C-alpha cells in the first residue's frame, strides 16, 4: 500500500517483487491498464505543476467535482470451484484504495451459499450495495475480490475509477498474479453521480430541465404578484421596479438554459 501511495504521488521509479502475488502488484497492474496498456500513464495536471511536492499533501488539489460511485453486486458467472468444495459459499470484498486525504474504504457482501459456480446476490440489495466518495478519480482504484467463506481469494480485479462506466457491467476476474481467468466474472450495476446532494440523482440535462421548471414557477408567481400589486397599488414605485428587474433576471436565465 505504501508503494501505491508513492506511485500516485508521481514517483517515477519504484521497486516491486514480481514473484509475489500481493496487493502492490495488483494495484500496479490495475494502474497500467490505462492508456490501452501501453505502460505510459499521464500524471494529473496538478502533479505537473512546478510547485507540486509529493511529500506535501497541501499541494494536492482535490477534484472540484468529486463523485459518488455506487456499486450493486448482482451475481457471478462460471466461478472456478476450489478442490474439496463443500458449498461453504462465496462473498465479494469491494475496496476503494484512496489517495492523500481520500480515505480508503472497504465493504463486504453477504455470503451466497447456493449458487455454486454462479453465485447470486441480487435478492439482498441493501447488503450488497456499496457507496464510495471519490476525490481523485484519476488516481484512485476500486478492487473486487471474490472470496470463499474461509477467506481464500478465488479471483480479483483492480479497476481505475476513471475507467469505470455506468450501468450493468461484467468485471472479468484475474488470479492473484493478475492473469485473466478464462470465463469467470462478476455482474455489477454502477451508478456515478456528483457528490453534491442537490445533484445526486440527475444528469446535467435533467438538472437544466429541473432548473428551468423552477425558474418558470418563480417567474409565474412573481408576475402574478406584480399584477396584483399594480392592480391594487400595494407597492411603491421603487419596490415595483425592483420586482420587475427580478422577473427580467429570471426570464434571462431561462433563455440561457434553452439557448
XYZ file of N, CA, C and O in Angstrom, residues 1 4-5 8-9 27 30-31 33-34 44 46-47 60-63 66-67 69 95-105 132-143 158-164:
200
model
N 0.833 -1.193 0.000
C 0.000 0.000 0.000
C 0.873 1.249 0.000
O 0.575 2.237 -0.652
N 1.857 2.111 -3.447
C 0.827 2.758 -4.256
C 0.745 4.237 -3.916
O 0.599 5.074 -4.810
N 0.847 4.584 -2.625
C 0.805 5.989 -2.233
C 1.950 6.758 -2.885
O 1.778 7.901 -3.316
N 1.257 7.068 -6.883
C 0.259 8.059 -7.288
C 0.668 9.468 -6.894
O 0.050 10.431 -7.321
N 1.705 9.606 -6.072
C 2.242 10.937 -5.801
C 3.110 11.427 -6.947
O 3.576 12.565 -6.939
N -2.284 -3.625 -7.643
C -2.548 -2.205 -7.875
C -1.726 -1.690 -9.051
O -2.195 -0.878 -9.852
N -3.434 -2.830 -12.218
C -4.642 -2.051 -12.477
C -4.339 -0.648 -12.946
O -4.984 -0.127 -13.855
N -3.320 -0.037 -12.348
C -2.962 1.333 -12.720
C -2.532 1.425 -14.178
O -2.890 2.356 -14.903
N -3.365 -0.511 -16.655
C -4.341 -0.887 -17.680
C -4.840 0.355 -18.406
O -5.465 0.247 -19.466
N -4.581 1.522 -17.823
C -4.945 2.773 -18.505
C -4.148 2.913 -19.802
O -3.098 2.305 -19.992
N -1.943 13.567 -13.398
C -2.950 14.629 -13.366
C -2.276 16.001 -13.444
O -1.103 16.147 -13.090
N -2.371 18.703 -11.696
C -1.798 19.339 -10.507
C -0.428 18.749 -10.161
O 0.395 19.407 -9.537
N -0.150 17.511 -10.586
C 1.156 16.912 -10.324
C 2.209 17.370 -11.326
O 3.399 17.121 -11.128
N -1.653 18.895 -2.907
C -2.644 18.087 -3.609
C -3.864 18.955 -3.904
O -4.307 19.710 -3.057
N -4.393 18.817 -5.100
C -5.579 19.586 -5.480
C -6.737 18.611 -5.646
O -6.735 17.776 -6.554
N -7.740 18.715 -4.762
C -8.915 17.859 -4.880
C -9.676 18.209 -6.144
O -9.737 19.371 -6.557
N -10.248 17.205 -6.767
C -11.107 17.437 -7.919
C -12.264 18.331 -7.484
O -12.925 18.055 -6.486
N -16.010 16.151 -6.984
C -15.902 14.762 -6.520
C -17.158 13.987 -6.857
O -18.237 14.570 -7.027
N -17.018 12.684 -6.969
C -18.146 11.854 -7.406
C -18.470 10.810 -6.352
O -17.649 10.488 -5.487
N -19.540 6.901 -6.314
C -19.652 5.671 -7.106
C -20.435 4.660 -6.276
O -20.017 4.304 -5.172
N -13.114 -2.807 -2.369
C -12.264 -1.840 -1.671
C -11.962 -0.662 -2.576
O -11.597 -0.844 -3.744
N -12.103 0.540 -2.039
C -11.635 1.743 -2.736
C -10.302 2.129 -2.127
O -10.209 2.408 -0.940
N -9.254 2.117 -2.950
C -7.929 2.499 -2.479
C -7.759 3.995 -2.710
O -7.609 4.457 -3.841
N -7.838 4.745 -1.621
C -7.809 6.203 -1.698
C -6.403 6.757 -1.747
O -5.408 6.050 -1.606
N -6.333 8.082 -1.935
C -5.070 8.783 -2.068
C -5.092 10.013 -1.172
O -6.116 10.713 -1.103
N -3.968 10.312 -0.513
C -3.896 11.510 0.307
C -4.958 11.518 1.388
O -5.071 10.602 2.199
N -5.814 12.557 1.377
C -6.849 12.699 2.391
C -8.108 11.899 2.055
O -9.045 11.863 2.840
N -8.128 11.296 0.882
C -9.283 10.495 0.486
C -9.164 9.118 1.135
O -8.244 8.363 0.855
N -10.080 8.817 2.022
C -9.959 7.636 2.878
C -10.165 6.351 2.079
O -11.016 6.272 1.193
N -9.350 5.329 2.417
C -9.565 4.002 1.850
C -10.772 3.360 2.529
O -10.892 3.387 3.750
N -11.697 2.822 1.726
C -12.922 2.205 2.258
C -13.025 0.767 1.776
O -12.580 0.445 0.677
N -19.096 4.799 -2.521
C -17.755 5.328 -2.272
C -17.699 6.785 -2.740
O -18.135 7.092 -3.854
N -17.156 7.654 -1.896
C -16.896 9.033 -2.322
C -15.480 9.101 -2.862
O -14.527 8.703 -2.192
N -15.323 9.606 -4.080
C -14.030 9.630 -4.756
C -13.609 11.076 -4.996
O -14.297 11.832 -5.690
N -12.473 11.466 -4.408
C -11.954 12.813 -4.575
C -10.993 12.921 -5.752
O -10.856 13.974 -6.358
N -10.280 11.854 -6.055
C -9.299 11.858 -7.141
C -9.623 10.744 -8.136
O -8.994 9.677 -8.122
N -10.593 10.931 -9.027
C -10.951 9.847 -9.967
C -9.786 9.370 -10.820
O -9.724 8.210 -11.209
N -8.813 10.255 -11.113
C -7.680 9.867 -11.968
C -6.645 9.025 -11.233
O -5.782 8.426 -11.873
N -6.721 8.993 -9.895
C -5.681 8.304 -9.130
C -6.192 7.119 -8.321
O -5.412 6.236 -7.971
N -7.462 7.105 -7.998
C -7.969 6.084 -7.080
C -8.397 4.820 -7.832
O -8.709 4.858 -9.023
N -8.395 3.721 -7.081
C -8.691 2.413 -7.661
C -9.791 1.731 -6.858
O -9.913 1.936 -5.644
N -10.573 0.911 -7.546
C -11.540 0.049 -6.865
C -11.168 -1.395 -7.175
O -10.952 -1.765 -8.334
N -11.076 -2.190 -6.099
C -10.685 -3.590 -6.254
C -11.825 -4.510 -5.830
O -12.447 -4.298 -4.789
N -8.467 -5.140 -10.089
C -8.283 -3.728 -9.744
C -8.649 -2.881 -10.958
O -8.120 -3.117 -12.058
N -9.528 -1.909 -10.759
C -10.022 -1.087 -11.865
C -9.833 0.390 -11.517
O -10.269 0.836 -10.448
N -9.186 1.182 -12.382
C -9.099 2.620 -12.137
C -10.499 3.241 -12.119
O -11.344 2.905 -12.953
N -10.734 4.142 -11.173
C -12.079 4.733 -11.037
C -12.497 5.447 -12.315
O -13.658 5.363 -12.739
N -11.566 6.148 -12.966
C -11.954 6.904 -14.163
C -12.187 6.001 -15.372
O -12.562 6.482 -16.449
N -11.977 4.686 -15.236
C -12.289 3.750 -16.311
C -13.611 3.025 -16.076
O -14.056 2.256 -16.932
N -14.228 3.260 -14.934
C -15.491 2.592 -14.623
C -16.626 3.311 -15.334
O -16.692 4.541 -15.343
